[in-house]
N, CA, C and O atoms as a GROMACS GRO file, in nm:
protein
  548
    1MET      N    1  21.718  15.475   1.376
    1MET     CA    2  21.746  15.563   1.264
    1MET      C    3  21.676  15.699   1.282
    1MET      O    4  21.731  15.804   1.249
    2ARG      N    5  21.554  15.694   1.335
    2ARG     CA    6  21.478  15.818   1.355
    2ARG      C    7  21.551  15.911   1.452
    2ARG      O    8  21.557  16.032   1.430
    3GLN      N    9  21.606  15.853   1.559
    3GLN     CA   10  21.679  15.932   1.658
    3GLN      C   11  21.802  15.998   1.594
    3GLN      O   12  21.833  16.114   1.622
    4LEU      N   13  21.870  15.925   1.508
    4LEU     CA   14  21.986  15.977   1.438
    4LEU      C   15  21.947  16.098   1.354
    4LEU      O   16  22.019  16.198   1.351
    5SER      N   17  21.833  16.090   1.287
    5SER     CA   18  21.784  16.200   1.204
    5SER      C   19  21.756  16.323   1.289
    5SER      O   20  21.787  16.435   1.249
    6LYS      N   21  21.698  16.302   1.409
    6LYS     CA   22  21.668  16.414   1.499
    6LYS      C   23  21.796  16.479   1.549
    6LYS      O   24  21.798  16.600   1.574
    7THR      N   25  21.902  16.402   1.564
    7THR     CA   26  22.030  16.457   1.609
    7THR      C   27  22.098  16.536   1.498
    7THR      O   28  22.160  16.638   1.524
    8ARG      N   29  22.086  16.489   1.377
    8ARG     CA   30  22.154  16.553   1.264
    8ARG      C   31  22.088  16.683   1.221
    8ARG      O   32  22.156  16.774   1.174
    9ARG      N   33  21.957  16.694   1.236
    9ARG     CA   34  21.887  16.812   1.186
    9ARG      C   35  21.936  16.942   1.250
    9ARG      O   36  21.963  17.037   1.177
   10PRO      N   37  21.950  16.951   1.383
   10PRO     CA   38  22.002  17.074   1.441
   10PRO      C   39  22.145  17.106   1.393
   10PRO      O   40  22.181  17.222   1.376
   11LEU      N   41  22.224  17.002   1.372
   11LEU     CA   42  22.360  17.025   1.321
   11LEU      C   43  22.354  17.085   1.181
   11LEU      O   44  22.428  17.179   1.150
   12ARG      N   45  22.267  17.031   1.097
   12ARG     CA   46  22.252  17.083   0.960
   12ARG      C   47  22.205  17.228   0.963
   12ARG      O   48  22.254  17.311   0.887
   13LEU      N   49  22.110  17.259   1.050
   13LEU     CA   50  22.061  17.397   1.061
   13LEU      C   51  22.172  17.491   1.106
   13LEU      O   52  22.186  17.602   1.055
   14ALA      N   53  22.251  17.445   1.203
   14ALA     CA   54  22.361  17.528   1.253
   14ALA      C   55  22.467  17.550   1.145
   14ALA      O   56  22.515  17.662   1.128
   15VAL      N   57  22.502  17.444   1.073
   15VAL     CA   58  22.602  17.458   0.964
   15VAL      C   59  22.549  17.554   0.858
   15VAL      O   60  22.623  17.640   0.810
   16ALA      N   61  22.423  17.540   0.821
   16ALA     CA   62  22.365  17.630   0.721
   16ALA      C   63  22.373  17.775   0.768
   16ALA      O   64  22.410  17.863   0.691
   17GLY      N   65  22.338  17.799   0.894
   17GLY     CA   66  22.346  17.935   0.947
   17GLY      C   67  22.487  17.990   0.946
   17GLY      O   68  22.510  18.106   0.913
   18LEU      N   69  22.582  17.906   0.984
   18LEU     CA   70  22.723  17.949   0.983
   18LEU      C   71  22.770  17.982   0.842
   18LEU      O   72  22.839  18.081   0.821
   19MET      N   73  22.732  17.898   0.746
   19MET     CA   74  22.775  17.923   0.608
   19MET      C   75  22.712  18.051   0.553
   19MET      O   76  22.777  18.126   0.481
   20LEU      N   77  22.587  18.075   0.588
   20LEU     CA   78  22.521  18.199   0.543
   20LEU      C   79  22.587  18.321   0.608
   20LEU      O   80  22.604  18.424   0.542
   21ALA      N   81  22.625  18.310   0.734
   21ALA     CA   82  22.694  18.421   0.802
   21ALA      C   83  22.830  18.447   0.738
   21ALA      O   84  22.867  18.562   0.716
   22ASP      N   85  22.904  18.340   0.708
   22ASP     CA   86  23.035  18.357   0.645
   22ASP      C   87  23.021  18.412   0.503
   22ASP      O   88  23.103  18.492   0.458
   23ALA      N   89  22.917  18.368   0.433
   23ALA     CA   90  22.890  18.422   0.299
   23ALA      C   91  22.865  18.573   0.307
   23ALA      O   92  22.914  18.649   0.223
   24ALA      N   93  22.790  18.615   0.408
   24ALA     CA   94  22.762  18.758   0.424
   24ALA      C   95  22.891  18.836   0.450
   24ALA      O   96  22.910  18.945   0.397
   25ILE      N   97  22.979  18.780   0.532
   25ILE     CA   98  23.107  18.847   0.559
   25ILE      C   99  23.188  18.859   0.432
   25ILE      O  100  23.242  18.966   0.402
   26HIS      N  101  23.198  18.751   0.356
   26HIS     CA  102  23.279  18.754   0.233
   26HIS      C  103  23.218  18.848   0.129
   26HIS      O  104  23.292  18.914   0.056
   27ALA      N  105  23.086  18.855   0.122
   27ALA     CA  106  23.022  18.952   0.030
   27ALA      C  107  23.050  19.094   0.077
   27ALA      O  108  23.071  19.184  -0.005
   28TRP      N  109  23.050  19.115   0.207
   28TRP     CA  110  23.073  19.248   0.265
   28TRP      C  111  23.214  19.300   0.231
   28TRP      O  112  23.231  19.418   0.202
   29VAL      N  113  23.314  19.212   0.237
   29VAL     CA  114  23.452  19.256   0.214
   29VAL      C  115  23.495  19.250   0.068
   29VAL      O  116  23.604  19.297   0.034
   30ALA      N  117  23.412  19.193  -0.019
   30ALA     CA  118  23.450  19.181  -0.160
   30ALA      C  119  23.482  19.316  -0.224
   30ALA      O  120  23.584  19.326  -0.293
   31PRO      N  121  23.400  19.422  -0.206
   31PRO     CA  122  23.432  19.549  -0.272
   31PRO      C  123  23.570  19.603  -0.234
   31PRO      O  124  23.641  19.656  -0.319
   32GLU      N  125  23.607  19.590  -0.108
   32GLU     CA  126  23.740  19.634  -0.064
   32GLU      C  127  23.850  19.556  -0.136
   32GLU      O  128  23.954  19.613  -0.171
   33HIS      N  129  23.827  19.427  -0.157
   33HIS     CA  130  23.928  19.345  -0.223
   33HIS      C  131  23.935  19.373  -0.373
   33HIS      O  132  24.041  19.356  -0.434
   34PHE      N  133  23.824  19.416  -0.434
   34PHE     CA  134  23.829  19.458  -0.574
   34PHE      C  135  23.922  19.577  -0.591
   34PHE      O  136  23.986  19.590  -0.695
   35GLU      N  137  23.930  19.663  -0.491
   35GLU     CA  138  24.019  19.780  -0.498
   35GLU      C  139  24.166  19.739  -0.504
   35GLU      O  140  24.248  19.809  -0.563
   36HIS      N  141  24.198  19.626  -0.442
   36HIS     CA  142  24.337  19.579  -0.440
   36HIS      C  143  24.374  19.508  -0.570
   36HIS      O  144  24.482  19.529  -0.626
   37TRP      N  145  24.284  19.423  -0.617
   37TRP     CA  146  24.307  19.349  -0.742
   37TRP      C  147  24.176  19.282  -0.778
   37TRP      O  148  24.109  19.225  -0.691
   38TRP      N  149  24.138  19.288  -0.904
   38TRP     CA  150  24.009  19.234  -0.946
   38TRP      C  151  23.993  19.086  -0.909
   38TRP      O  152  23.883  19.043  -0.874
   39ALA      N  153  24.103  19.008  -0.916
   39ALA     CA  154  24.094  18.865  -0.886
   39ALA      C  155  24.065  18.841  -0.738
   39ALA      O  156  23.995  18.746  -0.704
   40PHE      N  157  24.117  18.927  -0.650
   40PHE     CA  158  24.086  18.914  -0.508
   40PHE      C  159  23.937  18.938  -0.485
   40PHE      O  160  23.871  18.864  -0.412
   41GLY      N  161  23.886  19.044  -0.548
   41GLY     CA  162  23.744  19.074  -0.535
   41GLY      C  163  23.656  18.962  -0.587
   41GLY      O  164  23.557  18.926  -0.524
   42MET      N  165  23.693  18.907  -0.703
   42MET     CA  166  23.615  18.795  -0.760
   42MET      C  167  23.621  18.673  -0.669
   42MET      O  168  23.521  18.603  -0.653
   43PHE      N  169  23.738  18.647  -0.611
   43PHE     CA  170  23.750  18.534  -0.520
   43PHE      C  171  23.649  18.546  -0.406
   43PHE      O  172  23.578  18.451  -0.375
   44PHE      N  173  23.642  18.664  -0.344
   44PHE     CA  174  23.550  18.682  -0.232
   44PHE      C  175  23.405  18.680  -0.277
   44PHE      O  176  23.319  18.628  -0.205
   45LEU      N  177  23.376  18.734  -0.393
   45LEU     CA  178  23.239  18.734  -0.444
   45LEU      C  179  23.193  18.591  -0.478
   45LEU      O  180  23.084  18.550  -0.439
   46VAL      N  181  23.277  18.517  -0.550
   46VAL     CA  182  23.243  18.379  -0.585
   46VAL      C  183  23.234  18.293  -0.459
   46VAL      O  184  23.147  18.208  -0.447
   47LEU      N  185  23.324  18.316  -0.365
   47LEU     CA  186  23.321  18.243  -0.238
   47LEU      C  187  23.190  18.267  -0.164
   47LEU      O  188  23.130  18.174  -0.112
   48ALA      N  189  23.145  18.392  -0.161
   48ALA     CA  190  23.019  18.424  -0.094
   48ALA      C  191  22.902  18.350  -0.158
   48ALA      O  192  22.816  18.296  -0.088
   49VAL      N  193  22.898  18.348  -0.290
   49VAL     CA  194  22.790  18.278  -0.362
   49VAL      C  195  22.797  18.128  -0.332
   49VAL      O  196  22.694  18.065  -0.306
   50MET      N  197  22.917  18.072  -0.336
   50MET     CA  198  22.933  17.928  -0.310
   50MET      C  199  22.894  17.893  -0.166
   50MET      O  200  22.832  17.789  -0.143
   51GLN      N  201  22.930  17.978  -0.072
   51GLN     CA  202  22.894  17.950   0.068
   51GLN      C  203  22.744  17.961   0.089
   51GLN      O  204  22.685  17.883   0.165
   52PHE      N  205  22.681  18.056   0.022
   52PHE     CA  206  22.535  18.068   0.030
   52PHE      C  207  22.471  17.941  -0.026
   52PHE      O  208  22.380  17.885   0.036
   53ALA      N  209  22.518  17.897  -0.142
   53ALA     CA  210  22.464  17.776  -0.204
   53ALA      C  211  22.490  17.654  -0.116
   53ALA      O  212  22.404  17.567  -0.104
   54TYR      N  213  22.607  17.647  -0.055
   54TYR     CA  214  22.638  17.535   0.032
   54TYR      C  215  22.544  17.534   0.153
   54TYR      O  216  22.492  17.429   0.192
   55GLY      N  217  22.523  17.650   0.212
   55GLY     CA  218  22.432  17.659   0.326
   55GLY      C  219  22.293  17.610   0.291
   55GLY      O  220  22.230  17.538   0.369
   56ALA      N  221  22.244  17.649   0.174
   56ALA     CA  222  22.112  17.602   0.130
   56ALA      C  223  22.114  17.452   0.103
   56ALA      O  224  22.019  17.382   0.136
   57SER      N  225  22.222  17.403   0.044
   57SER     CA  226  22.233  17.261   0.010
   57SER      C  227  22.234  17.173   0.134
   57SER      O  228  22.171  17.067   0.137
   58VAL      N  229  22.306  17.215   0.237
   58VAL     CA  230  22.317  17.132   0.357
   58VAL      C  231  22.184  17.128   0.433
   58VAL      O  232  22.160  17.037   0.512
   59LEU      N  233  22.098  17.227   0.408
   59LEU     CA  234  21.964  17.221   0.466
   59LEU      C  235  21.882  17.109   0.403
   59LEU      O  236  21.802  17.043   0.470
   60LEU      N  237  21.905  17.088   0.275
   60LEU     CA  238  21.828  16.987   0.202
   60LEU      C  239  21.884  16.847   0.217
   60LEU      O  240  21.810  16.749   0.211
   61SER      N  241  22.015  16.837   0.236
   61SER     CA  242  22.077  16.705   0.240
   61SER      C  243  22.206  16.710   0.319
   61SER      O  244  22.281  16.807   0.314
   62ALA      N  245  22.231  16.604   0.392
   62ALA     CA  246  22.360  16.588   0.460
   62ALA      C  247  22.435  16.472   0.396
   62ALA      O  248  22.494  16.389   0.465
   63ASN      N  249  22.430  16.468   0.264
   63ASN     CA  250  22.501  16.366   0.189
   63ASN      C  251  22.647  16.363   0.236
   63ASN      O  252  22.708  16.469   0.250
   64PRO      N  253  22.703  16.246   0.259
   64PRO     CA  254  22.842  16.239   0.308
   64PRO      C  255  22.943  16.314   0.220
   64PRO      O  256  23.037  16.373   0.273
   65LEU      N  257  22.925  16.312   0.089
   65LEU     CA  258  23.019  16.386   0.002
   65LEU      C  259  23.005  16.536   0.022
   65LEU      O  260  23.104  16.609   0.017
   66LEU      N  261  22.883  16.583   0.043
   66LEU     CA  262  22.859  16.725   0.070
   66LEU      C  263  22.924  16.765   0.202
   66LEU      O  264  22.984  16.872   0.212
   67VAL      N  265  22.912  16.680   0.301
   67VAL     CA  266  22.973  16.706   0.431
   67VAL      C  267  23.126  16.711   0.418
   67VAL      O  268  23.189  16.801   0.472
   68LEU      N  269  23.184  16.614   0.349
   68LEU     CA  270  23.329  16.614   0.328
   68LEU      C  271  23.376  16.736   0.250
   68LEU      O  272  23.482  16.792   0.278
   69ALA      N  273  23.297  16.777   0.152
   69ALA     CA  274  23.332  16.897   0.074
   69ALA      C  275  23.334  17.019   0.166
   69ALA      O  276  23.423  17.103   0.155
   70GLY      N  277  23.236  17.030   0.253
   70GLY     CA  278  23.231  17.143   0.346
   70GLY      C  279  23.350  17.146   0.440
   70GLY      O  280  23.408  17.251   0.466
   71ILE      N  281  23.386  17.030   0.491
   71ILE     CA  282  23.504  17.022   0.579
   71ILE      C  283  23.628  17.065   0.502
   71ILE      O  284  23.707  17.146   0.551
   72SER      N  285  23.646  17.012   0.382
   72SER     CA  286  23.765  17.042   0.300
   72SER      C  287  23.774  17.190   0.264
   72SER      O  288  23.879  17.252   0.279
   73ILE      N  289  23.664  17.246   0.217
   73ILE     CA  290  23.666  17.386   0.174
   73ILE      C  291  23.697  17.478   0.292
   73ILE      O  292  23.775  17.572   0.277
   74ASN      N  293  23.636  17.452   0.407
   74ASN     CA  294  23.663  17.538   0.522
   74ASN      C  295  23.806  17.522   0.572
   74ASN      O  296  23.866  17.620   0.618
   75LEU      N  297  23.862  17.402   0.565
   75LEU     CA  298  24.003  17.383   0.601
   75LEU      C  299  24.094  17.462   0.507
   75LEU      O  300  24.190  17.525   0.550
   76VAL      N  301  24.063  17.458   0.378
   76VAL     CA  302  24.143  17.533   0.279
   76VAL      C  303  24.134  17.683   0.306
   76VAL      O  304  24.234  17.753   0.299
   77LEU      N  305  24.014  17.732   0.336
   77LEU     CA  306  23.998  17.876   0.365
   77LEU      C  307  24.080  17.916   0.487
   77LEU      O  308  24.141  18.023   0.488
   78CYS      N  309  24.081  17.832   0.590
   78CYS     CA  310  24.161  17.862   0.708
   78CYS      C  311  24.311  17.861   0.675
   78CYS      O  312  24.386  17.944   0.726
   79ALA      N  313  24.353  17.767   0.591
   79ALA     CA  314  24.493  17.759   0.551
   79ALA      C  315  24.535  17.882   0.470
   79ALA      O  316  24.643  17.937   0.492
   80ILE      N  317  24.450  17.925   0.378
   80ILE     CA  318  24.479  18.045   0.298
   80ILE      C  319  24.492  18.166   0.390
   80ILE      O  320  24.582  18.248   0.374
   81TYR      N  321  24.401  18.176   0.486
   81TYR     CA  322  24.404  18.287   0.581
   81TYR      C  323  24.536  18.286   0.660
   81TYR      O  324  24.602  18.389   0.672
   82LEU      N  325  24.572  18.170   0.714
   82LEU     CA  326  24.696  18.161   0.792
   82LEU      C  327  24.817  18.199   0.708
   82LEU      O  328  24.908  18.268   0.755
   83GLU      N  329  24.818  18.154   0.583
   83GLU     CA  330  24.932  18.189   0.496
   83GLU      C  331  24.938  18.339   0.472
   83GLU      O  332  25.045  18.399   0.479
   84SER      N  333  24.821  18.400   0.443
   84SER     CA  334  24.820  18.544   0.412
   84SER      C  335  24.852  18.630   0.533
   84SER      O  336  24.889  18.746   0.518
   85ARG      N  337  24.838  18.575   0.654
   85ARG     CA  338  24.866  18.652   0.776
   85ARG      C  339  25.002  18.620   0.836
   85ARG      O  340  25.044  18.685   0.932
   86THR      N  341  25.070  18.520   0.782
   86THR     CA  342  25.202  18.483   0.837
   86THR      C  343  25.315  18.499   0.735
   86THR      O  344  25.412  18.570   0.763
   87VAL      N  345  25.304  18.435   0.619
   87VAL     CA  346  25.412  18.444   0.520
   87VAL      C  347  25.378  18.539   0.405
   87VAL      O  348  25.466  18.578   0.329
   88GLY      N  349  25.252  18.575   0.393
   88GLY     CA  350  25.212  18.672   0.291
   88GLY      C  351  25.117  18.614   0.188
   88GLY      O  352  25.101  18.493   0.175
   89ILE      N  353  25.055  18.704   0.117
   89ILE     CA  354  24.960  18.667   0.011
   89ILE      C  355  25.038  18.591  -0.096
   89ILE      O  356  25.143  18.637  -0.141
   90PRO      N  357  24.988  18.474  -0.138
   90PRO     CA  358  25.066  18.391  -0.229
   90PRO      C  359  25.068  18.438  -0.374
   90PRO      O  360  25.161  18.405  -0.447
   91ILE      N  361  24.968  18.516  -0.419
   91ILE     CA  362  24.960  18.557  -0.560
   91ILE      C  363  24.920  18.702  -0.571
   91ILE      O  364  24.884  18.767  -0.473
   92GLY      N  365  24.926  18.752  -0.694
   92GLY     CA  366  24.874  18.886  -0.723
   92GLY      C  367  24.978  18.995  -0.711
   92GLY      O  368  25.096  18.968  -0.685
   93PRO      N  369  24.933  19.119  -0.730
   93PRO     CA  370  25.026  19.232  -0.729
   93PRO      C  371  25.088  19.258  -0.591
   93PRO      O  372  25.189  19.327  -0.581
   94HIS      N  373  25.028  19.204  -0.487
   94HIS     CA  374  25.080  19.222  -0.352
   94HIS      C  375  25.138  19.091  -0.296
   94HIS      O  376  25.140  19.071  -0.174
   95ALA      N  377  25.184  19.004  -0.384
   95ALA     CA  378  25.238  18.874  -0.341
   95ALA      C  379  25.349  18.897  -0.239
   95ALA      O  380  25.438  18.980  -0.258
   96GLY      N  381  25.342  18.820  -0.131
   96GLY     CA  382  25.442  18.831  -0.025
   96GLY      C  383  25.405  18.929   0.085
   96GLY      O  384  25.464  18.927   0.192
   97TYR      N  385  25.306  19.015   0.059
   97TYR     CA  386  25.263  19.112   0.160
   97TYR      C  387  25.185  19.039   0.268
   97TYR      O  388  25.092  18.965   0.239
   98VAL      N  389  25.223  19.061   0.394
   98VAL     CA  390  25.154  18.999   0.507
   98VAL      C  391  25.038  19.090   0.548
   98VAL      O  392  25.057  19.205   0.588
   99GLU      N  393  24.917  19.036   0.537
   99GLU     CA  394  24.796  19.110   0.572
   99GLU      C  395  24.784  19.125   0.724
   99GLU      O  396  24.832  19.040   0.799
  100ALA      N  397  24.721  19.232   0.767
  100ALA     CA  398  24.694  19.253   0.909
  100ALA      C  399  24.574  19.168   0.952
  100ALA      O  400  24.485  19.138   0.872
  101VAL      N  401  24.574  19.130   1.076
  101VAL     CA  402  24.461  19.056   1.134
  101VAL      C  403  24.356  19.159   1.177
  101VAL      O  404  24.388  19.256   1.246
  102THR      N  405  24.231  19.135   1.136
  102THR     CA  406  24.123  19.226   1.175
  102THR      C  407  24.013  19.148   1.246
  102THR      O  408  24.009  19.025   1.241
  103LEU      N  409  23.925  19.220   1.311
  103LEU     CA  410  23.815  19.157   1.384
  103LEU      C  411  23.723  19.079   1.290
  103LEU      O  412  23.678  18.970   1.325
  104ILE      N  413  23.694  19.135   1.173
  104ILE     CA  414  23.606  19.066   1.079
  104ILE      C  415  23.670  18.937   1.027
  104ILE      O  416  23.601  18.838   1.004
  105ASP      N  417  23.803  18.940   1.010
  105ASP     CA  418  23.876  18.817   0.972
  105ASP      C  419  23.858  18.710   1.078
  105ASP      O  420  23.828  18.594   1.048
  106LEU      N  421  23.878  18.750   1.202
  106LEU     CA  422  23.869  18.653   1.312
  106LEU      C  423  23.726  18.598   1.325
  106LEU      O  424  23.707  18.481   1.357
  107ALA      N  425  23.628  18.683   1.301
  107ALA     CA  426  23.489  18.636   1.304
  107ALA      C  427  23.467  18.530   1.196
  107ALA      O  428  23.407  18.426   1.220
  108SER      N  429  23.517  18.558   1.076
  108SER     CA  430  23.503  18.464   0.965
  108SER      C  431  23.574  18.332   0.996
  108SER      O  432  23.518  18.225   0.973
  109LYS      N  433  23.694  18.339   1.047
  109LYS     CA  434  23.768  18.216   1.078
  109LYS      C  435  23.701  18.141   1.192
  109LYS      O  436  23.697  18.018   1.191
  110GLY      N  437  23.647  18.212   1.290
  110GLY     CA  438  23.574  18.145   1.398
  110GLY      C  439  23.453  18.071   1.344
  110GLY      O  440  23.423  17.959   1.387
  111ILE      N  441  23.383  18.133   1.251
  111ILE     CA  442  23.268  18.070   1.187
  111ILE      C  443  23.312  17.944   1.112
  111ILE      O  444  23.248  17.840   1.122
  112GLU      N  445  23.421  17.954   1.038
  112GLU     CA  446  23.468  17.840   0.960
  112GLU      C  447  23.515  17.725   1.049
  112GLU      O  448  23.489  17.609   1.018
  113VAL      N  449  23.582  17.756   1.158
  113VAL     CA  450  23.626  17.651   1.251
  113VAL      C  451  23.503  17.586   1.315
  113VAL      O  452  23.498  17.463   1.328
  114ALA      N  453  23.405  17.666   1.355
  114ALA     CA  454  23.282  17.610   1.412
  114ALA      C  455  23.212  17.520   1.310
  114ALA      O  456  23.162  17.413   1.345
  115ALA      N  457  23.209  17.563   1.184
  115ALA     CA  458  23.147  17.482   1.079
  115ALA      C  459  23.221  17.350   1.062
  115ALA      O  460  23.158  17.246   1.045
  116ILE      N  461  23.354  17.354   1.066
  116ILE     CA  462  23.433  17.230   1.054
  116ILE      C  463  23.396  17.135   1.167
  116ILE      O  464  23.374  17.016   1.143
  117ILE      N  465  23.389  17.185   1.289
  117ILE     CA  466  23.357  17.100   1.405
  117ILE      C  467  23.218  17.037   1.387
  117ILE      O  468  23.202  16.917   1.410
  118LEU      N  469  23.120  17.117   1.347
  118LEU     CA  470  22.985  17.063   1.329
  118LEU      C  471  22.978  16.966   1.211
  118LEU      O  472  22.906  16.867   1.217
  119LEU      N  473  23.051  16.996   1.105
  119LEU     CA  474  23.052  16.905   0.990
  119LEU      C  475  23.119  16.772   1.025
  119LEU      O  476  23.075  16.667   0.978
  120VAL      N  477  23.223  16.775   1.106
  120VAL     CA  478  23.285  16.650   1.151
  120VAL      C  479  23.184  16.571   1.235
  120VAL      O  480  23.176  16.449   1.223
  121ALA      N  481  23.109  16.640   1.318
  121ALA     CA  482  23.005  16.572   1.396
  121ALA      C  483  22.900  16.510   1.303
  121ALA      O  484  22.858  16.397   1.325
  122LEU      N  485  22.859  16.585   1.199
  122LEU     CA  486  22.765  16.530   1.101
  122LEU      C  487  22.822  16.407   1.033
  122LEU      O  488  22.753  16.307   1.013
  123TRP      N  489  22.948  16.414   0.998
  123TRP     CA  490  23.015  16.301   0.932
  123TRP      C  491  23.013  16.178   1.023
  123TRP      O  492  22.984  16.067   0.978
  124ARG      N  493  23.043  16.199   1.150
  124ARG     CA  494  23.047  16.087   1.244
  124ARG      C  495  22.908  16.028   1.268
  124ARG      O  496  22.895  15.910   1.300
  125LEU      N  497  22.805  16.109   1.253
  125LEU     CA  498  22.667  16.063   1.275
  125LEU      C  499  22.598  16.014   1.147
  125LEU      O  500  22.479  15.987   1.148
  126ARG      N  501  22.674  16.004   1.038
  126ARG     CA  502  22.613  15.965   0.911
  126ARG      C  503  22.555  15.824   0.920
  126ARG      O  504  22.609  15.739   0.991
  127PRO      N  505  22.447  15.800   0.849
  127PRO     CA  506  22.393  15.664   0.846
  127PRO      C  507  22.492  15.571   0.777
  127PRO      O  508  22.554  15.608   0.677
  128ARG      N  509  22.506  15.454   0.830
  128ARG     CA  510  22.598  15.356   0.771
  128ARG      C  511  22.519  15.234   0.730
  128ARG      O  512  22.421  15.196   0.795
  129ALA      N  513  22.563  15.173   0.624
  129ALA     CA  514  22.499  15.050   0.578
  129ALA      C  515  22.526  14.939   0.680
  129ALA      O  516  22.636  14.926   0.733
  130LYS      N  517  22.424  14.860   0.704
  130LYS     CA  518  22.443  14.748   0.796
  130LYS      C  519  22.516  14.636   0.722
  130LYS      O  520  22.490  14.612   0.604
  131PRO      N  521  22.607  14.568   0.791
  131PRO     CA  522  22.678  14.459   0.724
  131PRO      C  523  22.580  14.347   0.688
  131PRO      O  524  22.482  14.322   0.759
  132ALA      N  525  22.610  14.283   0.579
  132ALA     CA  526  22.526  14.171   0.534
  132ALA      C  527  22.538  14.057   0.635
  132ALA      O  528  22.646  14.033   0.689
  133PRO      N  529  22.428  13.988   0.661
  133PRO     CA  530  22.435  13.878   0.756
  133PRO      C  531  22.522  13.765   0.702
  133PRO      O  532  22.526  13.739   0.582
  134GLU      N  533  22.589  13.700   0.792
  134GLU     CA  534  22.675  13.588   0.756
  134GLU      C  535  22.586  13.471   0.716
  134GLU      O  536  22.484  13.445   0.780
  135THR      N  537  22.624  13.402   0.611
  135THR     CA  538  22.547  13.284   0.570
  135THR      C  539  22.614  13.159   0.628
  135THR      O  540  22.736  13.145   0.626
  136ALA      N  541  22.532  13.071   0.678
  136ALA     CA  542  22.585  12.946   0.737
  136ALA      C  543  22.622  12.850   0.627
  136ALA      O  544  22.549  12.836   0.528
  137LYS      N  545  22.734  12.785   0.643
  137LYS     CA  546  22.779  12.689   0.542
  137LYS      C  547  22.769  12.549   0.595
  137LYS      O  548  22.802  12.454   0.524
   0.00000   0.00000   0.00000
């Protein structure tokens, strides 16, 4: 069990760092998105706060539900990005407009994909309950 803990700690630190980096990117681009529509700006601002909180949380605990939440949220963010860059923004005053791909977008998506990979590794390394011993009859 001790060895498992030593393996998980670097993964948790890496995930926390990735989430903090992605939070910084989303906070950085929030003002630009407020110019397009207040709800876009709020989305990026709230996302940055949530990613910061997630990064801090994963440092304290690698609870399996927390890990699954991180995997799910990052998958959803990647899906939203793909939709907005291929078929267009799904809501708002610019609905249907296909956004351009930028370097900062790709950095953010790279961070999210890396976080997904590390979170899946954390999930696979989670402690599991030992099966109850069989009783002889």
